[in-house]
């Protein structure tokens, strides 16, 4: 009895292994064929720069390398300034920036391609009557200088300020655009995901928070900033101020495999990926 | 048995009937199998120890360099945490962990102890069984569910009735208290049940009432077990993460009231691990290192207090 059982186990196991080998082998073969069909796309691309663009570049690179197995893309961080420098010096094939270039950085043979926008909505509870805040007011709220809604024209109630954790890209963008290098008060409530911020604001009628534009839902209300509604088209035309462009920089017009990659990023598929990851597509 | 003298000798030498093939009255091939089983058991035990050693080594290797760079006292007692600007002080979180844990113990220990006494000494068997299964249920609920309950029920309740944002030490203490109740109840109940029956009988014979016997004789005799229960509950409270992150608000401030939001050490790690890099990540590991040392110290306290308790009991 025992002997037979063992034998059965062995048979089943070996069947598993054989089928695994077969499936694995087939998969490899298919990939090889596909690469042959794409003919020619080989090479290495180095992308360096903004840590806010980095996660997007990584996802895009991953997909591109999947489609073109002979292309190797290295994505590095370092910050927008470093990305610009690297693009000028040629240390990186593509420099990534999450801010507009300053006057002295323009020129130098750099070609800017805006690949997407990043928009941040300022949200309050739907029960809150406030529907417009200025950037100064938002900054003062997050600095802890304004602590009551009546100071910005609302009811007499303390403001519950909700914020993302240190290191979050959304917080980084918010600090950059709204806080103007001043530190967010350490009294604020910290939530570590966009969803958690939204639900904290949805649950507390005195709360304020900020989330990526794509995370807006009808349980929270996005306020106008300086009178402009947080909408994709207002971000694209530049009137909504709490937004920033994601820019790829190349030394001269992109060519070869770099051009192929940027074309892929701007293609419907690439833009869809950006949108899924939380950016506002350019197209 | 007499046919296998070697087996018998070995069995005697180890003083363990289960380790030798002879116990089952099987023939020699079984003995070979037994040896294998022993080796496998030994291997899994060593793997377990190896895993613990590796984890310890890893936490310390990742955390110590940053503590050394910041300075131990500065890291632990500085209250400024601004990792993107290289300010790493977990003072506020140390206070936060202690405040939430203490708050939980403050109400869960008396309640747990009284429930344990009730279950061990007073409750009829049926009530005791029902209570017991409820406590088991309580122990089996995942912590994220407690956190969700806190977020949906406790936080709004505090916000509407006591003011503030609701995300507070109080909310954390309420949720953690519920979570450590099963630990406190189960262990102190077992400790109370383990008190020799004669103590109670003698006490009653001397004319003490049942309640006097419980408070003056049984509970003091079970003291070391009850202390273990409290310390284990405390360990669970300090180590709990998910539920706490959801209800305490996670602000890095020294709290000025129980309605103020706080961040605990565990929350700090789970909050910021997602995007942390470089020194920031190292600082989170360093937070883990401090927490690790903290919990090892707690375990030492358990052992010492348990030993002291045994000595006292023998006096």
Coordinates of C-alpha atoms in Angstrom, one line a residue:
Chain A
X1 CA 0.0 0.0 0.0
X2 CA 2.7 2.4 1.1
X3 CA 4.9 1.6 -1.8
X4 CA 2.1 2.3 -4.3
X5 CA 1.3 5.6 -2.7
X6 CA 4.9 6.7 -3.0
X7 CA 5.0 5.6 -6.6
X8 CA 1.9 7.7 -7.4
X9 CA 3.4 10.8 -5.8
X10 CA 6.5 10.3 -7.9
X11 CA 4.5 10.1 -11.1
X12 CA 2.4 13.1 -10.3
X13 CA 5.5 15.1 -9.4
X14 CA 7.4 14.2 -12.5
X15 CA 4.3 15.0 -14.6
X16 CA 4.3 18.5 -13.0
X17 CA 8.0 19.0 -13.7
X18 CA 7.7 17.9 -17.3
X19 CA 4.7 20.1 -17.9
X20 CA 6.5 23.0 -16.2
X21 CA 9.5 22.5 -18.5
X22 CA 7.3 22.4 -21.5
X23 CA 5.4 25.5 -20.7
X24 CA 8.6 27.4 -19.7
X25 CA 10.3 26.3 -22.9
X26 CA 7.3 27.4 -25.1
X27 CA 7.2 30.8 -23.4
X28 CA 10.9 31.4 -24.1
X29 CA 10.6 30.4 -27.6
X30 CA 7.6 32.8 -28.2
X31 CA 9.5 35.7 -26.7
X32 CA 12.5 35.0 -28.9
X33 CA 10.3 35.1 -32.0
X34 CA 8.7 38.3 -31.1
X35 CA 12.0 40.0 -30.5
X36 CA 13.0 38.9 -34.0
X37 CA 9.9 40.4 -35.5
X38 CA 10.5 43.8 -33.9
X39 CA 13.8 43.9 -35.8
X40 CA 16.4 46.3 -34.9
X41 CA 15.4 47.8 -31.6
X42 CA 18.4 47.2 -29.4
X43 CA 20.3 49.4 -27.1
X44 CA 20.5 50.9 -23.7
X45 CA 18.7 54.0 -22.4
X46 CA 19.5 55.8 -19.1
X47 CA 16.8 57.9 -17.5
X48 CA 17.9 60.1 -14.6
X49 CA 16.2 62.9 -12.6
X50 CA 13.1 63.7 -10.7
X51 CA 12.1 61.2 -8.1
X52 CA 8.5 62.1 -8.8
X53 CA 8.8 61.0 -12.4
X54 CA 10.9 58.0 -11.5
X55 CA 8.0 55.6 -10.6
X56 CA 6.3 56.5 -13.9
X57 CA 9.5 56.0 -15.9
X58 CA 10.0 52.6 -14.1
X59 CA 6.5 51.3 -15.1
X60 CA 6.9 52.6 -18.6
X61 CA 10.4 51.2 -19.0
X62 CA 9.2 47.8 -17.7
X63 CA 6.4 47.6 -20.3
X64 CA 8.8 48.9 -23.1
X65 CA 11.4 46.3 -22.2
X66 CA 8.8 43.6 -22.2
X67 CA 7.8 44.5 -25.7
X68 CA 11.4 45.0 -26.8
X69 CA 13.5 42.4 -24.9
X70 CA 16.8 43.6 -26.5
X71 CA 16.4 47.1 -25.1
X72 CA 17.8 47.8 -21.6
X73 CA 16.4 50.9 -19.7
X74 CA 18.0 52.1 -16.5
X75 CA 15.9 54.4 -14.4
X76 CA 17.6 56.5 -11.7
X77 CA 16.5 59.2 -9.4
X78 CA 18.5 62.2 -8.2
X79 CA 16.1 65.1 -8.5
X80 CA 15.0 67.4 -11.3
X81 CA 18.1 69.6 -11.2
X82 CA 20.3 66.6 -11.5
X83 CA 18.2 65.3 -14.4
X84 CA 18.7 68.5 -16.2
X85 CA 22.4 68.5 -15.7
X86 CA 22.7 64.9 -16.7
X87 CA 20.8 65.6 -19.9
X88 CA 23.1 68.5 -20.8
X89 CA 26.3 66.6 -20.0
X90 CA 25.1 63.4 -21.7
X91 CA 25.4 61.3 -18.6
X92 CA 21.8 60.3 -19.1
X93 CA 20.0 59.8 -22.4
X94 CA 16.9 61.2 -20.9
X95 CA 16.8 63.8 -18.1
X96 CA 13.5 63.8 -16.1
X97 CA 12.2 67.0 -14.6
X98 CA 9.0 67.6 -12.6
X99 CA 9.2 71.3 -12.8
X100 CA 9.4 73.9 -15.6
X101 CA 13.0 74.7 -16.6
X102 CA 14.4 78.0 -15.3
X103 CA 15.6 80.6 -17.8
X104 CA 19.3 79.8 -17.3
X105 CA 18.6 76.1 -17.8
X106 CA 16.8 76.5 -21.1
X107 CA 18.8 76.5 -24.3
X108 CA 22.0 74.4 -24.0
X109 CA 20.5 72.3 -26.8
X110 CA 17.9 70.7 -24.6
X111 CA 14.6 69.5 -26.2
X112 CA 11.7 69.4 -23.7
X113 CA 8.9 66.8 -24.1
X114 CA 6.1 67.1 -21.7
X115 CA 5.0 63.5 -21.0
X116 CA 2.2 64.2 -18.5
X117 CA 0.9 66.5 -15.8
X118 CA 0.6 65.9 -12.1
X119 CA -2.4 67.6 -10.5
X120 CA -3.2 67.8 -6.8
X121 CA -6.8 68.5 -5.6
X122 CA -7.4 70.2 -2.3
X123 CA -10.3 68.3 -0.7
X124 CA -12.8 69.1 2.1
X125 CA -15.8 67.4 3.4
X126 CA -18.9 67.8 1.2
X127 CA -20.7 69.3 4.2
X128 CA -18.2 72.2 4.3
X129 CA -19.5 75.4 2.7
X130 CA -16.1 76.6 1.7
X131 CA -15.6 76.1 -2.1
X132 CA -12.6 78.4 -2.8
X133 CA -9.3 78.8 -1.1
X134 CA -6.2 80.8 -2.1
X135 CA -2.8 79.2 -2.2
X136 CA -1.8 81.5 0.7
X137 CA -4.7 80.3 2.8
X138 CA -3.9 76.6 2.1
X139 CA -0.3 77.3 3.0
X140 CA -1.3 79.0 6.3
X141 CA -3.6 76.1 7.1
X142 CA -0.7 73.6 6.6
X143 CA 1.7 75.8 8.5
X144 CA -0.7 75.9 11.4
X145 CA -1.2 79.6 11.2
X146 CA -4.9 79.2 10.4
X147 CA -6.6 76.7 12.6
X148 CA -10.3 77.7 12.4
X149 CA -12.6 77.6 9.4
X150 CA -14.0 81.0 10.3
X151 CA -10.6 82.6 9.4
X152 CA -11.1 81.6 5.8
X153 CA -14.8 82.5 5.7
X154 CA -16.3 79.2 7.0
X155 CA -18.1 78.2 10.1
X156 CA -16.6 78.5 13.6
X157 CA -14.9 75.1 13.8
X158 CA -11.4 73.9 14.2
X159 CA -9.7 72.6 11.1
X160 CA -8.6 69.0 11.0
X161 CA -5.5 69.1 8.7
X162 CA -4.8 65.7 7.0
X163 CA -1.5 65.2 5.2
X164 CA 0.5 62.4 3.5
X165 CA 3.6 60.9 5.1
X166 CA 7.2 62.2 4.5
X167 CA 8.6 60.7 1.3
X168 CA 5.3 60.5 -0.6
X169 CA 5.5 62.0 -4.1
X170 CA 2.1 63.7 -3.6
X171 CA 3.4 65.4 -0.4
X172 CA 6.6 66.3 -2.2
X173 CA 4.7 68.0 -5.0
X174 CA 2.4 69.7 -2.5
X175 CA 5.4 71.0 -0.5
X176 CA 7.0 72.2 -3.7
X177 CA 4.1 74.1 -5.2
X178 CA 2.0 75.2 -2.2
X179 CA 4.4 75.3 0.8
X180 CA 7.2 77.1 -1.0
X181 CA 9.9 75.4 1.0
X182 CA 8.3 76.0 4.4
X183 CA 7.8 72.9 6.7
X184 CA 4.3 71.5 7.1
X185 CA 3.3 71.7 10.8
X186 CA 3.9 68.5 12.7
X187 CA 0.5 68.8 14.3
X188 CA -1.2 67.5 11.2
X189 CA -2.8 64.1 11.0
X190 CA -0.8 61.8 8.8
X191 CA -2.3 59.1 6.6
X192 CA -0.1 57.0 4.4
X193 CA -2.2 56.5 1.3
X194 CA -4.3 58.6 -1.0
X195 CA -7.3 56.5 -0.1
X196 CA -6.8 57.0 3.6
X197 CA -6.6 60.8 3.2
X198 CA -9.8 60.8 1.2
X199 CA -11.6 58.6 3.7
X200 CA -10.4 60.7 6.6
X201 CA -11.7 63.8 4.9
X202 CA -14.9 62.1 4.0
X203 CA -15.5 61.1 7.6
X204 CA -14.7 64.4 9.3
X205 CA -16.8 67.5 8.4
X206 CA -14.0 69.8 9.5
X207 CA -11.1 68.1 7.6
X208 CA -9.0 69.3 4.7
X209 CA -6.6 67.2 2.7
X210 CA -5.0 66.8 -0.6
X211 CA -5.0 63.9 -3.1
X212 CA -3.9 63.3 -6.7
X213 CA -6.5 64.4 -9.1
X214 CA -7.3 60.9 -10.3
X215 CA -8.2 59.9 -6.7
X216 CA -11.1 62.3 -6.4
X217 CA -14.5 60.7 -5.6
X218 CA -17.9 62.0 -4.7
X219 CA -17.4 61.5 -1.0
X220 CA -15.1 64.5 -0.8
X221 CA -15.3 67.9 -2.4
X222 CA -12.5 69.5 -4.3
X223 CA -12.2 73.2 -3.6
X224 CA -11.3 75.8 -6.2
X225 CA -7.8 77.1 -5.8
X226 CA -7.5 80.8 -6.6
X227 CA -10.9 80.5 -8.2
X228 CA -10.0 77.8 -10.6
X229 CA -11.6 74.4 -10.5
X230 CA -9.4 71.3 -10.2
X231 CA -10.0 69.7 -13.6
X232 CA -7.9 68.0 -16.2
X233 CA -8.4 70.7 -18.8
X234 CA -7.5 73.5 -16.3
X235 CA -4.3 71.6 -15.6
X236 CA -3.5 71.2 -19.3
X237 CA -4.1 74.9 -20.0
X238 CA -2.1 75.9 -16.9
X239 CA -4.8 77.8 -15.1
X240 CA -5.0 75.4 -12.2
X241 CA -1.8 76.2 -10.2
X242 CA -1.4 73.1 -8.0
X243 CA 0.0 71.1 -10.8
X244 CA 3.3 70.5 -12.5
X245 CA 4.6 69.1 -15.7
X246 CA 6.5 65.9 -16.0
X247 CA 9.2 66.6 -18.6
X248 CA 11.6 64.3 -20.5
X249 CA 14.7 66.2 -21.6
X250 CA 17.0 65.1 -24.4
X251 CA 20.2 66.7 -25.8
X252 CA 18.9 67.6 -29.3
X253 CA 16.0 65.8 -31.0
X254 CA 15.7 62.3 -29.7
X255 CA 16.8 59.6 -32.1
X256 CA 16.9 55.8 -32.5
X257 CA 15.8 53.8 -29.5
X258 CA 15.4 56.9 -27.3
X259 CA 12.9 58.3 -29.8
X260 CA 11.1 54.9 -29.9
X261 CA 10.8 55.0 -26.1
X262 CA 9.5 58.6 -26.0
X263 CA 7.1 57.8 -28.9
X264 CA 5.9 54.9 -26.8
X265 CA 5.4 57.2 -23.7
X266 CA 3.3 59.6 -25.8
X267 CA 1.4 56.8 -27.5
X268 CA -2.1 55.9 -26.4
X269 CA -0.8 52.9 -24.5
X270 CA 1.9 54.9 -22.7
X271 CA -0.4 57.7 -21.8
X272 CA -2.9 55.1 -20.5
X273 CA -0.2 53.7 -18.2
X274 CA 0.6 57.2 -16.9
X275 CA -3.1 57.8 -16.3
X276 CA -3.4 54.5 -14.4
X277 CA -0.5 55.4 -12.3
X278 CA -2.1 58.8 -11.4
X279 CA -0.9 61.4 -13.8
X280 CA -2.9 63.7 -16.1
X281 CA -2.1 62.6 -19.7
X282 CA -1.0 65.3 -22.2
X283 CA -3.1 64.0 -25.0
Chain B
X1 CA 12.7 -6.0 23.0
X2 CA 15.5 -8.1 24.3
X3 CA 16.5 -8.7 20.7
X4 CA 17.6 -5.1 20.3
X5 CA 19.9 -4.3 23.1
X6 CA 21.6 -1.4 21.3
X7 CA 18.3 0.3 20.8
X8 CA 17.4 -0.2 24.4
X9 CA 20.7 1.2 25.6
X10 CA 20.2 4.3 23.6
X11 CA 16.7 4.6 24.9
X12 CA 17.8 4.5 28.4
X13 CA 20.7 6.9 27.8
X14 CA 18.3 9.5 26.5
X15 CA 15.7 8.9 29.1
X16 CA 13.1 9.4 26.4
X17 CA 10.8 6.5 25.4
X18 CA 9.6 8.3 22.2
X19 CA 13.0 8.7 20.7
X20 CA 13.6 5.0 20.3
X21 CA 12.2 2.5 17.8
X22 CA 11.7 -0.1 20.4
X23 CA 8.8 1.7 22.0
X24 CA 6.5 0.8 19.1
X25 CA 7.6 -2.8 19.0
X26 CA 8.6 -2.5 15.3
X27 CA 11.5 -4.1 13.6
X28 CA 14.9 -2.5 12.7
X29 CA 13.8 -0.5 9.5
X30 CA 11.6 1.6 11.7
X31 CA 14.6 2.5 13.8
X32 CA 16.2 4.0 10.7
X33 CA 13.0 6.1 10.1
X34 CA 13.1 7.3 13.7
X35 CA 16.6 8.6 13.2
X36 CA 15.4 10.5 10.1
X37 CA 12.5 12.0 12.0
X38 CA 14.8 13.1 14.7
X39 CA 17.1 14.7 12.2
X40 CA 14.2 16.5 10.5
X41 CA 12.9 17.8 13.8
X42 CA 16.4 18.9 14.8
X43 CA 16.8 20.7 11.4
X44 CA 13.5 22.6 11.7
X45 CA 14.4 23.7 15.2
X46 CA 17.8 25.0 14.0
X47 CA 16.2 26.7 11.0
X48 CA 13.9 28.5 13.4
X49 CA 16.8 29.7 15.5
X50 CA 18.8 30.7 12.4
X51 CA 15.8 32.7 11.2
X52 CA 15.6 34.6 14.4
X53 CA 19.4 35.2 14.4
X54 CA 19.2 36.5 10.8
X55 CA 16.3 38.8 11.5
X56 CA 18.1 40.2 14.6
X57 CA 21.3 40.6 12.6
X58 CA 19.5 42.3 9.7
X59 CA 17.6 44.8 11.9
X60 CA 20.7 45.8 13.8
X61 CA 23.0 45.9 10.7
X62 CA 20.5 48.2 8.9
X63 CA 19.6 50.3 12.0
X64 CA 22.9 50.8 13.9
X65 CA 24.8 52.9 11.3
X66 CA 22.1 55.6 11.3
X67 CA 21.9 55.6 15.1
X68 CA 25.6 55.9 15.3
X69 CA 25.5 58.8 12.8
X70 CA 22.7 60.7 14.6
X71 CA 23.9 59.7 18.1
X72 CA 21.9 57.4 20.3
X73 CA 20.5 59.9 22.7
X74 CA 19.7 62.3 19.9
X75 CA 17.9 59.6 17.9
X76 CA 15.9 58.4 20.9
X77 CA 15.1 61.7 22.6
X78 CA 15.1 64.3 19.9
X79 CA 11.5 65.2 19.1
X80 CA 12.1 66.5 15.6
X81 CA 11.2 64.0 12.8
X82 CA 11.7 65.5 9.3
X83 CA 13.3 62.7 7.4
X84 CA 13.4 64.5 4.0
X85 CA 15.5 67.2 5.8
X86 CA 17.7 64.7 7.6
X87 CA 16.2 65.3 11.0
X88 CA 15.8 61.9 12.7
X89 CA 14.5 62.0 16.2
X90 CA 11.9 59.5 17.4
X91 CA 11.3 61.1 20.8
X92 CA 7.7 61.8 19.9
X93 CA 7.1 58.2 18.9
X94 CA 8.6 56.8 22.0
X95 CA 6.2 59.0 24.0
X96 CA 3.4 58.0 21.6
X97 CA 4.1 54.2 22.0
X98 CA 4.2 54.6 25.8
X99 CA 1.1 56.8 25.9
X100 CA -1.1 54.5 23.8
X101 CA 0.1 51.3 25.6
X102 CA -0.3 52.8 29.0
X103 CA -3.8 54.0 28.1
X104 CA -4.7 50.6 26.9
X105 CA -3.4 48.9 30.1
X106 CA -5.1 51.4 32.3
X107 CA -8.5 50.0 31.5
X108 CA -7.8 46.6 30.0
X109 CA -5.9 45.3 33.0
X110 CA -8.5 45.9 35.7
X111 CA -11.3 44.7 33.4
X112 CA -9.3 41.7 32.2
X113 CA -8.3 40.7 35.8
X114 CA -11.9 41.0 37.1
X115 CA -13.2 38.9 34.2
X116 CA -10.5 36.3 34.8
X117 CA -11.4 36.1 38.5
X118 CA -15.0 35.8 37.6
X119 CA -14.3 33.0 35.1
X120 CA -12.0 31.1 37.4
X121 CA -13.8 31.4 40.7
X122 CA -17.4 32.6 40.4
X123 CA -19.0 31.8 37.0
X124 CA -21.1 28.7 36.6
X125 CA -19.6 26.3 34.0
X126 CA -22.1 27.3 31.3
X127 CA -21.4 31.0 31.6
X128 CA -17.7 30.3 31.7
X129 CA -17.8 28.3 28.5
X130 CA -19.8 31.0 26.7
X131 CA -17.4 33.7 27.9
X132 CA -14.4 31.5 27.0
X133 CA -15.6 31.1 23.4
X134 CA -16.3 34.8 23.1
X135 CA -12.7 35.6 24.3
X136 CA -11.3 33.2 21.8
X137 CA -13.3 34.9 19.1
X138 CA -11.9 38.3 20.2
X139 CA -8.4 36.9 20.0
X140 CA -9.0 35.6 16.5
X141 CA -10.1 38.9 14.9
X142 CA -7.4 40.3 12.6
X143 CA -5.9 43.6 13.8
X144 CA -6.9 45.5 10.6
X145 CA -10.6 44.7 11.4
X146 CA -10.1 46.3 14.9
X147 CA -8.5 49.3 13.2
X148 CA -11.4 49.6 10.8
X149 CA -13.9 49.3 13.7
X150 CA -11.9 52.1 15.5
X151 CA -12.0 54.3 12.4
X152 CA -15.7 53.9 11.8
X153 CA -17.0 53.8 15.3
X154 CA -14.6 55.0 18.0
X155 CA -13.0 57.9 16.1
X156 CA -16.3 59.6 15.1
X157 CA -17.7 59.0 18.6
X158 CA -14.7 60.7 20.2
X159 CA -14.8 63.5 17.6
X160 CA -18.6 64.2 18.2
X161 CA -18.6 63.8 22.0
X162 CA -15.2 65.0 23.2
X163 CA -14.0 67.2 20.4
X164 CA -10.7 67.2 18.4
X165 CA -10.3 65.2 15.3
X166 CA -11.1 61.9 17.1
X167 CA -7.8 60.4 15.9
X168 CA -6.1 60.3 19.2
X169 CA -4.3 58.5 22.0
X170 CA -7.8 57.7 23.4
X171 CA -8.9 56.0 20.3
X172 CA -5.7 54.0 20.1
X173 CA -6.0 53.1 23.8
X174 CA -9.6 51.9 23.4
X175 CA -8.8 49.7 20.4
X176 CA -5.6 48.3 21.8
X177 CA -7.3 47.6 25.1
X178 CA -9.9 45.5 23.4
X179 CA -7.1 43.7 21.5
X180 CA -5.0 42.8 24.6
X181 CA -8.0 41.7 26.7
X182 CA -7.9 38.1 25.6
X183 CA -4.2 37.8 26.4
X184 CA -4.7 39.3 29.9
X185 CA -7.9 37.3 30.6
X186 CA -6.6 33.9 29.4
X187 CA -3.2 34.0 31.2
X188 CA -4.4 35.5 34.5
X189 CA -7.3 33.0 34.5
X190 CA -4.9 30.1 34.1
X191 CA -2.7 31.6 36.8
X192 CA -5.7 31.8 39.2
X193 CA -6.8 28.3 38.4
X194 CA -3.3 27.0 39.1
X195 CA -3.4 28.2 42.7
X196 CA -3.6 25.1 44.9
X197 CA -7.1 24.3 46.1
X198 CA -5.9 23.9 49.7
X199 CA -5.2 27.7 49.9
X200 CA -8.8 28.4 49.3
X201 CA -10.1 25.6 51.5
X202 CA -7.9 26.7 54.4
X203 CA -8.9 30.3 54.0
X204 CA -12.5 29.4 54.0
X205 CA -12.0 27.1 57.0
X206 CA -10.5 30.0 58.9
X207 CA -13.7 31.9 58.5
X208 CA -12.9 34.1 55.5
X209 CA -15.7 34.7 53.0
X210 CA -15.3 33.7 49.3
X211 CA -14.6 37.2 48.3
X212 CA -12.0 37.7 51.1
X213 CA -10.3 34.5 50.0
X214 CA -10.2 35.7 46.4
X215 CA -8.7 39.1 47.1
X216 CA -6.4 38.2 50.0
X217 CA -5.3 34.7 49.2
X218 CA -5.9 33.6 45.6
X219 CA -5.0 36.7 43.7
X220 CA -1.8 37.3 45.6
X221 CA -0.8 33.7 45.2
X222 CA -1.4 34.0 41.4
X223 CA 0.5 37.3 41.3
X224 CA 3.4 36.2 39.1
X225 CA 1.1 34.7 36.5
X226 CA -0.9 37.9 36.5
X227 CA 2.2 40.0 36.1
X228 CA 3.1 37.8 33.1
X229 CA -0.3 38.4 31.7
X230 CA 0.1 42.2 32.0
X231 CA 3.6 42.2 30.5
X232 CA 2.5 40.0 27.6
X233 CA -0.4 42.3 27.0
X234 CA 1.9 45.3 27.1
X235 CA 4.2 43.6 24.6
X236 CA 1.3 43.0 22.2
X237 CA 0.1 46.6 22.6
X238 CA 3.6 48.1 21.9
X239 CA 4.0 45.8 18.9
X240 CA 0.6 46.3 17.4
X241 CA 0.7 48.4 14.2
X242 CA -2.1 48.2 11.7
X243 CA -5.0 49.1 14.1
X244 CA -2.9 51.9 15.7
X245 CA -2.0 53.5 12.4
X246 CA -5.6 53.7 11.4
X247 CA -6.9 55.5 14.6
X248 CA -4.1 57.6 16.2
X249 CA -3.6 60.2 13.5
X250 CA 0.2 59.8 13.4
X251 CA 1.2 63.4 14.1
X252 CA 4.8 63.7 15.3
X253 CA 4.1 65.8 18.3
X254 CA 4.4 65.4 22.1
X255 CA 0.8 64.9 23.0
X256 CA -0.7 67.5 25.3
X257 CA -4.0 65.6 26.1
X258 CA -5.5 62.2 25.5
X259 CA -7.4 63.7 22.6
X260 CA -4.2 64.7 20.8
X261 CA -3.0 62.6 17.8
X262 CA 0.3 60.7 18.3
X263 CA 2.6 58.4 16.3
X264 CA 3.9 55.2 17.7
X265 CA 7.2 53.6 16.7
X266 CA 5.5 50.7 14.8
X267 CA 3.3 53.2 13.0
X268 CA 6.3 55.2 11.9
X269 CA 7.8 52.2 10.2
X270 CA 4.7 51.1 8.4
X271 CA 3.7 54.7 7.4
X272 CA 6.9 55.7 5.7
X273 CA 8.4 52.4 4.5
X274 CA 6.7 52.7 1.1
X275 CA 8.7 55.6 -0.3
X276 CA 11.7 55.8 2.1
X277 CA 15.2 55.6 0.6
X278 CA 18.7 56.0 1.9
X279 CA 19.0 57.5 5.3
X280 CA 15.3 57.8 5.7
X281 CA 14.9 54.1 5.2
X282 CA 17.8 53.5 7.6
X283 CA 16.1 55.6 10.2
X284 CA 13.0 53.4 9.9
X285 CA 15.2 50.4 10.5
X286 CA 16.7 52.2 13.4
X287 CA 13.2 52.8 14.8
X288 CA 12.8 49.0 14.5
X289 CA 16.0 48.4 16.3
X290 CA 14.9 50.6 19.3
X291 CA 11.6 48.8 19.3
X292 CA 13.4 45.4 19.2
X293 CA 15.5 46.3 22.2
X294 CA 12.4 47.6 24.0
X295 CA 10.6 44.3 23.5
X296 CA 13.6 42.2 24.5
X297 CA 13.8 44.2 27.7
X298 CA 10.1 43.6 28.3
X299 CA 10.7 39.8 27.9
X300 CA 13.5 40.0 30.4
X301 CA 11.2 41.7 32.8
X302 CA 8.7 38.8 32.4
X303 CA 11.3 36.2 33.1
X304 CA 12.7 38.0 36.1
X305 CA 9.3 38.8 37.6
X306 CA 8.2 35.2 37.0
X307 CA 11.3 33.8 38.7
X308 CA 10.8 36.3 41.6
X309 CA 7.2 35.1 41.9
X310 CA 8.2 31.5 42.1
X311 CA 10.7 32.3 44.9
X312 CA 8.1 34.2 46.8
X313 CA 5.6 31.4 46.5
X314 CA 8.1 28.9 48.0
X315 CA 8.8 31.0 51.0

